[in-house]
C-alpha cells in the first residue's frame, strides 16, 4: 500500500472547491507516454495551473500501470525542478470499470479514481459507486462517478438527447453514493468525431461544420439541484481544425473530424463544471507535428528529431487550454 501523499500528489477536494467558487475549471489531460507527460508538466509549471494527470484503460494496456504511476511520481519532482515550488498534481484513474481496478489504483498511489458505472442500470451504478467511495475515502482518495451516457458518434441527435443526465436523479445519486464529483452527459462525446455532418450545420463563409450546442439548460438544472457540487465534462476536446488540416495536408485522412467549440467550454468552466477532460486534442497536436516534421525532413530517423517538435506543439496546446479556455492559470502559485 502506497499513499499518494508520500508521492507529493494531491486529491481533488480542495482543488474543485476553489475552482467552483472561482469560476474556472481544472484541466484533466490523459497521458500515455513520456512526451505527453513532459508537455503537460511544462505547461502546468509555466502557467502555475493545478493539473489532473489521467490514466485510462487504454493507457494502462499501452504503457503499463506501474510505469505510468512511477512517471507521475517523477512528474512531481520534475515540476519542482522547473521552478514550481508547490505543484498541485492529481493522479487520476480515468473510466475505471470495476471495484478491483479502482482498489488497485487507490492501493498503488493514485489520489483520485473514476468509477464509470454509467452503462449499468441506475441502482447498480449507485451500488458499485458507493462501494468504491467507501473504500477510497478510507485513504482520502477522491471519487468521480458518472450519470448519463455520453453519446457515441453513431447516435442520432434524438437518441443522444435521451442519454443526457436526468437532473431529477442527481440529488439522490450524489447523496446515496457519497461521490466527490459527477461526470454528466450534456452533448459531449469521446474522440475526434463528436458529431456526424448530418448533426451539424455549415458556416456559410468557411464551409466548416458547426456542431449543435451543448445542453446548457440541462447543466443549469443540475447546478440548481446540487449547488456548488463539482461537475465534470468528459469528451471535451475541441478538435482544433488547424491540426486536422495539418494532418490531412501531410498524408493523413481525418475527414469531418469535429469537436466542442472552445467558447462553449469557456462558458462551462465558469459554472459548476470544474474538471474538463482533454485527450484527443493532444493526440492531434502530436500527430500533426510528427507528420509535418517527417514530410519536411524525410532523412530523419532519430525519434528525438520528430518528438521534440511534437512535444512543443502539445505544450503550446495545453497552455492555450489552461489560459484561454479553462482559466486555471495562476491558481496553483
Ligand atoms: O475516455 C477516453 C480517453 O480518451 C482514453 O482513451 O482508452 O483510448 O486511452 P483510451
Ligand atoms: P476527448 O476524446 O474529447 O479528448 O475526451 C477525453 C476524455 O473524456 C477522457 O476521459
Ligand atoms: Zn472520458
Tab-separated table of C-alpha atoms and ligand atoms in Angstrom:
chain	number	residue	atom	x	y	z
A	1	UNK	CA	0.000	0.000	0.000
A	2	UNK	CA	1.404	3.392	-1.036
A	3	UNK	CA	-0.309	6.639	-0.141
A	4	UNK	CA	-0.364	9.315	-2.826
A	5	UNK	CA	0.538	11.783	-0.074
A	6	UNK	CA	4.002	10.215	0.152
A	7	UNK	CA	4.412	10.817	-3.564
A	8	UNK	CA	3.683	14.556	-3.361
A	9	UNK	CA	0.338	14.216	-5.139
A	10	UNK	CA	-2.941	15.788	-4.002
A	11	UNK	CA	-6.577	14.697	-4.259
A	12	UNK	CA	-9.232	16.816	-5.991
A	13	UNK	CA	-11.252	18.033	-2.976
A	14	UNK	CA	-9.723	21.484	-2.305
A	15	UNK	CA	-8.900	21.987	-5.956
A	16	UNK	CA	-12.544	21.552	-7.002
A	17	UNK	CA	-13.896	23.672	-4.160
A	18	UNK	CA	-11.721	26.587	-5.263
A	19	UNK	CA	-12.473	26.040	-8.951
A	20	UNK	CA	-16.244	26.069	-8.439
A	21	UNK	CA	-16.032	29.187	-6.276
A	22	UNK	CA	-13.588	30.880	-8.645
A	23	UNK	CA	-15.444	30.128	-11.885
A	24	UNK	CA	-12.697	28.172	-13.640
A	25	UNK	CA	-12.028	24.506	-14.449
A	26	UNK	CA	-9.084	22.191	-13.779
A	27	UNK	CA	-7.557	20.574	-16.869
A	28	UNK	CA	-7.602	16.773	-16.875
A	29	UNK	CA	-5.138	15.630	-19.516
A	30	UNK	CA	-4.617	11.962	-20.431
A	31	UNK	CA	-1.085	10.682	-20.829
A	32	UNK	CA	0.324	7.524	-22.369
A	33	UNK	CA	3.989	8.345	-22.848
A	34	UNK	CA	6.864	10.491	-21.645
A	35	UNK	CA	6.490	13.267	-24.200
A	36	UNK	CA	2.828	13.878	-23.331
A	37	UNK	CA	3.671	13.911	-19.634
A	38	UNK	CA	6.599	16.298	-20.121
A	39	UNK	CA	4.430	18.664	-22.164
A	40	UNK	CA	1.648	18.611	-19.545
A	41	UNK	CA	4.037	19.306	-16.668
A	42	UNK	CA	5.915	22.026	-18.563
A	43	UNK	CA	2.601	23.734	-19.402
A	44	UNK	CA	1.246	23.449	-15.837
A	45	UNK	CA	4.520	24.614	-14.272
A	46	UNK	CA	4.828	27.575	-16.623
A	47	UNK	CA	1.253	28.713	-16.008
A	48	UNK	CA	1.101	27.614	-12.344
A	49	UNK	CA	-2.084	25.705	-13.051
A	50	UNK	CA	-3.327	22.790	-10.961
A	51	UNK	CA	-3.469	19.735	-13.191
A	52	UNK	CA	-5.009	16.261	-13.278
A	53	UNK	CA	-2.978	13.505	-14.942
A	54	UNK	CA	-5.369	10.864	-16.245
A	55	UNK	CA	-4.615	7.208	-16.836
A	56	UNK	CA	-7.151	5.334	-18.960
A	57	UNK	CA	-7.588	1.620	-19.562
A	58	UNK	CA	-6.014	2.141	-22.992
A	59	UNK	CA	-3.030	3.858	-21.366
A	60	UNK	CA	-2.608	1.017	-18.866
A	61	UNK	CA	-2.677	-1.523	-21.675
A	62	UNK	CA	-0.263	0.512	-23.785
A	63	UNK	CA	2.273	1.724	-21.265
A	64	UNK	CA	1.738	-0.378	-18.104
A	65	UNK	CA	0.012	0.965	-14.989
A	66	UNK	CA	3.107	0.554	-12.790
A	67	UNK	CA	5.298	2.524	-15.138
A	68	UNK	CA	2.700	5.294	-15.514
A	69	UNK	CA	2.411	5.655	-11.739
A	70	UNK	CA	6.167	5.972	-11.323
A	71	UNK	CA	6.171	8.505	-14.154
A	72	UNK	CA	3.583	10.574	-12.264
A	73	UNK	CA	5.746	10.397	-9.152
A	74	UNK	CA	8.663	11.590	-11.271
A	75	UNK	CA	6.468	14.355	-12.644
A	76	UNK	CA	6.142	15.924	-9.180
A	77	UNK	CA	9.938	16.087	-8.857
A	78	UNK	CA	10.244	17.377	-12.416
A	79	UNK	CA	7.682	20.135	-11.746
A	80	UNK	CA	9.743	21.295	-8.766
A	81	UNK	CA	12.886	21.230	-10.867
A	82	UNK	CA	11.102	23.524	-13.318
A	83	UNK	CA	10.631	26.048	-10.528
A	84	UNK	CA	7.056	25.195	-9.485
A	85	UNK	CA	7.564	25.222	-5.735
A	86	UNK	CA	4.250	23.684	-4.663
A	87	UNK	CA	2.935	21.641	-7.572
A	88	UNK	CA	-0.712	20.622	-7.358
A	89	UNK	CA	-0.818	17.423	-9.335
A	90	UNK	CA	-3.543	14.771	-9.160
A	91	UNK	CA	-3.038	11.219	-10.459
A	92	UNK	CA	-6.467	10.054	-11.568
A	93	UNK	CA	-7.829	6.774	-12.905
A	94	UNK	CA	-9.960	7.597	-15.964
A	95	UNK	CA	-13.072	5.444	-16.600
A	96	UNK	CA	-12.369	2.725	-14.030
A	97	UNK	CA	-14.858	-0.033	-14.810
A	98	UNK	CA	-14.666	-2.267	-11.728
A	99	UNK	CA	-14.170	-2.103	-7.971
A	100	UNK	CA	-10.966	-4.120	-8.364
A	101	UNK	CA	-9.242	-1.688	-10.723
A	102	UNK	CA	-10.251	1.280	-8.545
A	103	UNK	CA	-8.928	-0.501	-5.441
A	104	UNK	CA	-5.650	-1.374	-7.129
A	105	UNK	CA	-5.140	2.293	-8.082
A	106	UNK	CA	-6.019	3.529	-4.560
A	107	UNK	CA	-3.565	0.996	-3.080
A	108	UNK	CA	-0.864	1.973	-5.538
A	109	UNK	CA	-0.691	5.745	-5.068
A	110	UNK	CA	-3.440	7.270	-7.205
A	111	UNK	CA	-5.019	10.293	-5.499
A	112	UNK	CA	-8.327	10.134	-7.370
A	113	UNK	CA	-10.314	7.453	-9.196
A	114	UNK	CA	-13.283	7.435	-11.510
A	115	UNK	CA	-15.762	4.600	-11.274
A	116	UNK	CA	-17.679	4.673	-14.528
A	117	UNK	CA	-20.742	2.530	-13.966
A	118	UNK	CA	-22.881	4.763	-16.158
A	119	UNK	CA	-23.763	1.947	-18.518
A	120	UNK	CA	-25.293	-0.100	-15.666
A	121	UNK	CA	-28.896	0.256	-14.508
A	122	UNK	CA	-29.340	3.167	-12.059
A	123	UNK	CA	-29.438	1.106	-8.831
A	124	UNK	CA	-26.383	-0.937	-9.885
A	125	UNK	CA	-24.496	2.274	-10.729
A	126	UNK	CA	-25.288	3.526	-7.216
A	127	UNK	CA	-24.251	0.272	-5.524
A	128	UNK	CA	-20.895	-0.002	-7.323
A	129	UNK	CA	-20.079	3.702	-6.965
A	130	UNK	CA	-20.882	3.562	-3.233
A	131	UNK	CA	-18.604	0.557	-2.771
A	132	UNK	CA	-15.705	2.388	-4.445
A	133	UNK	CA	-16.376	5.562	-2.417
A	134	UNK	CA	-16.404	3.632	0.862
A	135	UNK	CA	-13.050	2.067	0.054
A	136	UNK	CA	-11.337	5.155	-1.429
A	137	UNK	CA	-12.431	7.555	1.305
A	138	UNK	CA	-10.645	5.490	3.965
A	139	UNK	CA	-7.438	6.671	2.289
A	140	UNK	CA	-8.623	10.203	1.455
A	141	UNK	CA	-8.739	9.372	-2.260
A	142	UNK	CA	-11.491	11.262	-4.085
A	143	UNK	CA	-14.016	9.563	-6.376
A	144	UNK	CA	-15.613	10.716	-9.621
A	145	UNK	CA	-18.799	8.976	-10.740
A	146	UNK	CA	-20.878	9.228	-13.904
A	147	UNK	CA	-24.579	9.546	-14.514
A	148	UNK	CA	-25.984	9.643	-18.039
A	149	UNK	CA	-24.371	8.177	-21.133
A	150	UNK	CA	-22.071	10.108	-23.427
A	151	UNK	CA	-23.283	9.976	-26.999
A	152	UNK	CA	-21.386	7.874	-29.491
A	153	UNK	CA	-20.751	9.199	-32.957
A	154	UNK	CA	-23.264	6.739	-34.338
A	155	UNK	CA	-26.138	8.119	-32.323
A	156	UNK	CA	-28.925	10.147	-33.862
A	157	UNK	CA	-29.487	13.501	-32.200
A	158	UNK	CA	-32.763	12.254	-30.730
A	159	UNK	CA	-31.245	9.215	-29.051
A	160	UNK	CA	-28.237	11.279	-27.909
A	161	UNK	CA	-30.642	13.593	-26.113
A	162	UNK	CA	-32.339	10.709	-24.399
A	163	UNK	CA	-28.984	9.810	-22.786
A	164	UNK	CA	-28.454	13.213	-21.204
A	165	UNK	CA	-28.073	13.116	-17.427
A	166	UNK	CA	-31.503	13.397	-15.826
A	167	UNK	CA	-31.419	16.370	-13.423
A	168	UNK	CA	-34.123	14.763	-11.301
A	169	UNK	CA	-31.712	11.907	-10.425
A	170	UNK	CA	-28.624	13.837	-9.358
A	171	UNK	CA	-29.522	14.644	-5.732
A	172	UNK	CA	-30.449	11.037	-4.989
A	173	UNK	CA	-27.331	9.753	-6.782
A	174	UNK	CA	-24.845	12.120	-5.125
A	175	UNK	CA	-26.380	11.630	-1.672
A	176	UNK	CA	-26.582	7.856	-1.780
A	177	UNK	CA	-23.143	7.272	-3.314
A	178	UNK	CA	-21.164	9.955	-1.475
A	179	UNK	CA	-19.144	10.627	-4.648
A	180	UNK	CA	-16.940	13.740	-4.716
A	181	UNK	CA	-17.685	14.805	-8.279
A	182	UNK	CA	-20.112	13.859	-11.004
A	183	UNK	CA	-19.483	13.443	-14.724
A	184	UNK	CA	-22.577	14.384	-16.679
A	185	UNK	CA	-23.773	13.995	-20.223
A	186	UNK	CA	-24.857	17.215	-21.968
A	187	UNK	CA	-23.802	16.512	-25.541
A	188	UNK	CA	-20.039	15.964	-25.410
A	189	UNK	CA	-18.553	12.654	-26.543
A	190	UNK	CA	-15.175	10.980	-26.803
A	191	UNK	CA	-12.832	11.082	-29.767
A	192	UNK	CA	-12.205	13.327	-32.770
A	193	UNK	CA	-15.558	12.698	-34.464
A	194	UNK	CA	-18.062	14.035	-31.980
A	195	UNK	CA	-20.845	14.765	-34.433
A	196	UNK	CA	-21.805	13.429	-37.827
A	197	UNK	CA	-22.018	16.016	-40.620
A	198	UNK	CA	-25.803	15.431	-40.566
A	199	UNK	CA	-25.943	16.643	-36.953
A	200	UNK	CA	-24.112	19.868	-37.883
A	201	UNK	CA	-24.809	22.951	-39.956
A	202	UNK	CA	-22.184	24.631	-42.158
A	203	UNK	CA	-20.608	28.038	-41.710
A	204	UNK	CA	-21.544	29.785	-44.995
A	205	UNK	CA	-18.250	31.734	-45.047
A	206	UNK	CA	-15.727	28.976	-44.307
A	207	UNK	CA	-17.731	25.895	-45.272
A	208	UNK	CA	-16.674	24.362	-41.932
A	209	UNK	CA	-19.033	22.141	-39.933
A	210	UNK	CA	-20.745	23.859	-36.995
A	211	UNK	CA	-21.785	21.401	-34.254
A	212	UNK	CA	-25.049	21.615	-32.316
A	213	UNK	CA	-24.670	23.444	-28.959
A	214	UNK	CA	-24.203	21.644	-25.656
A	215	UNK	CA	-27.314	21.279	-23.488
A	216	UNK	CA	-26.592	24.170	-21.124
A	217	UNK	CA	-30.184	24.024	-19.900
A	218	UNK	CA	-29.526	20.531	-18.502
A	219	UNK	CA	-26.266	21.722	-16.900
A	220	UNK	CA	-28.020	24.671	-15.242
A	221	UNK	CA	-30.820	22.453	-13.933
A	222	UNK	CA	-28.220	20.118	-12.421
A	223	UNK	CA	-26.427	23.080	-10.836
A	224	UNK	CA	-29.679	24.218	-9.260
A	225	UNK	CA	-30.291	20.768	-7.797
A	226	UNK	CA	-26.733	20.426	-6.436
A	227	UNK	CA	-25.445	23.934	-5.706
A	228	UNK	CA	-21.639	24.057	-5.594
A	229	UNK	CA	-21.238	20.338	-6.328
A	230	UNK	CA	-18.245	19.610	-8.621
A	231	UNK	CA	-19.359	18.675	-12.145
A	232	UNK	CA	-17.091	17.014	-14.732
A	233	UNK	CA	-17.188	17.145	-18.521
A	234	UNK	CA	-15.704	14.256	-20.467
A	235	UNK	CA	-15.204	14.299	-24.219
A	236	UNK	CA	-14.191	17.954	-24.236
A	237	UNK	CA	-11.598	18.138	-26.969
A	238	UNK	CA	-12.264	20.950	-29.404
A	239	UNK	CA	-10.524	19.099	-32.278
A	240	UNK	CA	-8.612	22.198	-33.489
A	241	UNK	CA	-9.142	22.445	-37.221
A	242	UNK	CA	-5.561	23.635	-37.792
A	243	UNK	CA	-4.316	20.257	-36.533
A	244	UNK	CA	-6.872	18.360	-38.600
A	245	UNK	CA	-5.789	20.366	-41.673
A	246	UNK	CA	-2.102	19.783	-40.874
A	247	UNK	CA	-2.655	16.029	-40.549
A	248	UNK	CA	-4.565	15.955	-43.830
A	249	UNK	CA	-2.009	18.149	-45.618
A	250	UNK	CA	0.839	15.809	-44.703
A	251	UNK	CA	-0.653	12.480	-45.675
A	252	UNK	CA	-3.363	11.962	-43.046
A	253	UNK	CA	-7.012	11.184	-43.616
A	254	UNK	CA	-9.314	12.692	-40.986
A	255	UNK	CA	-12.425	13.710	-42.885
A	256	UNK	CA	-15.030	15.730	-40.947
A	257	UNK	CA	-13.229	15.491	-37.597
A	258	UNK	CA	-15.055	17.862	-35.253
A	259	UNK	CA	-15.126	18.748	-31.554
A	260	UNK	CA	-16.696	21.039	-28.962
A	261	UNK	CA	-16.222	24.763	-29.714
A	262	UNK	CA	-13.895	26.364	-27.180
A	263	UNK	CA	-16.314	29.233	-26.399
A	264	UNK	CA	-18.749	26.653	-25.033
A	265	UNK	CA	-16.055	25.069	-22.864
A	266	UNK	CA	-15.109	28.526	-21.610
A	267	UNK	CA	-18.732	29.140	-20.684
A	268	UNK	CA	-18.981	25.749	-18.957
A	269	UNK	CA	-15.782	26.460	-16.973
A	270	UNK	CA	-17.457	29.461	-15.368
A	271	UNK	CA	-20.222	27.227	-13.975
A	272	UNK	CA	-20.040	24.273	-11.566
A	273	UNK	CA	-18.055	22.419	-14.228
A	274	UNK	CA	-14.670	22.222	-12.506
A	275	UNK	CA	-12.911	19.417	-14.427
A	276	UNK	CA	-12.627	19.264	-18.197
A	277	UNK	CA	-11.205	16.132	-19.853
A	278	UNK	CA	-8.990	16.531	-22.902
A	279	UNK	CA	-7.226	13.674	-24.662
A	280	UNK	CA	-7.940	13.754	-28.400
A	281	UNK	CA	-6.520	17.284	-28.840
A	282	UNK	CA	-3.171	16.074	-27.534
A	283	UNK	CA	-3.213	13.163	-29.985
A	284	UNK	CA	-3.997	15.552	-32.842
A	285	UNK	CA	-1.283	18.069	-31.883
A	286	UNK	CA	1.299	15.304	-31.641
A	287	UNK	CA	0.347	13.564	-34.870
A	288	UNK	CA	0.097	16.816	-36.848
A	289	UNK	CA	3.566	17.907	-35.727
A	290	UNK	CA	5.124	14.493	-36.423
A	291	UNK	CA	3.539	14.243	-39.874
A	292	UNK	CA	4.757	17.730	-40.781
A	293	UNK	CA	8.258	17.112	-39.472
A	294	UNK	CA	8.722	13.810	-41.262
A	295	UNK	CA	7.271	15.150	-44.519
A	296	UNK	CA	9.682	18.086	-44.406
A	297	UNK	CA	12.669	16.043	-43.191
A	298	UNK	CA	12.500	12.666	-44.938
A	299	UNK	CA	16.036	11.772	-43.882
A	300	UNK	CA	15.303	11.981	-40.151
A	301	UNK	CA	15.017	8.726	-38.235
A	302	UNK	CA	16.040	9.653	-34.689
A	303	UNK	CA	12.721	9.766	-32.725
A	304	UNK	CA	14.011	12.766	-30.783
A	305	UNK	CA	14.067	14.769	-34.006
A	306	UNK	CA	10.319	14.453	-34.560
A	307	UNK	CA	9.164	14.001	-30.968
A	308	UNK	CA	10.713	17.315	-29.894
A	309	UNK	CA	8.504	19.460	-32.160
A	310	UNK	CA	5.554	17.214	-31.254
A	311	UNK	CA	6.173	17.885	-27.560
A	312	UNK	CA	6.458	21.629	-28.238
A	313	UNK	CA	3.145	21.609	-30.095
A	314	UNK	CA	1.398	19.739	-27.277
A	315	UNK	CA	2.822	22.130	-24.687
A	316	UNK	CA	1.553	25.108	-26.728
A	317	UNK	CA	-1.895	23.490	-26.960
A	318	UNK	CA	-2.032	22.713	-23.195
A	319	UNK	CA	-1.042	26.288	-22.313
A	320	UNK	CA	-3.729	27.627	-24.630
A	321	UNK	CA	-6.378	25.452	-22.954
A	322	UNK	CA	-5.248	26.456	-19.459
A	323	UNK	CA	-5.060	30.183	-20.141
A	324	UNK	CA	-7.703	30.861	-22.777
A	325	UNK	CA	-10.309	28.159	-22.233
A	326	UNK	CA	-10.329	26.845	-18.650
A	327	UNK	CA	-8.909	29.866	-16.828
A	328	UNK	CA	-6.889	27.787	-14.342
A	329	UNK	CA	-3.594	29.683	-14.791
A	330	UNK	CA	-2.121	31.138	-11.620
A	331	UNK	CA	-4.434	29.068	-9.415
A	332	UNK	CA	-1.563	26.929	-8.031
A	333	UNK	CA	1.073	29.572	-7.281
B	1	LIG	O1	-12.012	8.249	-22.244
B	1	LIG	C1	-11.335	8.104	-23.245
B	1	LIG	C2	-9.940	8.590	-23.240
B	1	LIG	O2	-9.715	9.430	-24.327
B	1	LIG	C3	-8.952	7.462	-23.176
B	1	LIG	O3	-8.982	6.678	-24.302
B	1	LIG	O4	-8.725	4.283	-23.554
B	1	LIG	O5	-8.027	5.042	-25.852
B	1	LIG	O6	-6.714	5.695	-23.845
B	1	LIG	P1	-8.075	5.332	-24.399
B	2	LIG	P1	-11.731	13.692	-25.721
B	2	LIG	O1	-11.745	12.477	-26.583
B	2	LIG	O2	-12.752	14.685	-26.180
B	2	LIG	O3	-10.378	14.311	-25.620
B	2	LIG	O4	-12.189	13.252	-24.246
B	2	LIG	C1	-11.280	12.676	-23.349
B	2	LIG	C2	-11.934	12.128	-22.129
B	2	LIG	O5	-13.075	12.379	-21.812
B	2	LIG	C3	-11.123	11.243	-21.261
B	2	LIG	O6	-11.864	10.677	-20.236
B	3	LIG	ZN1	-13.875	10.261	-20.688
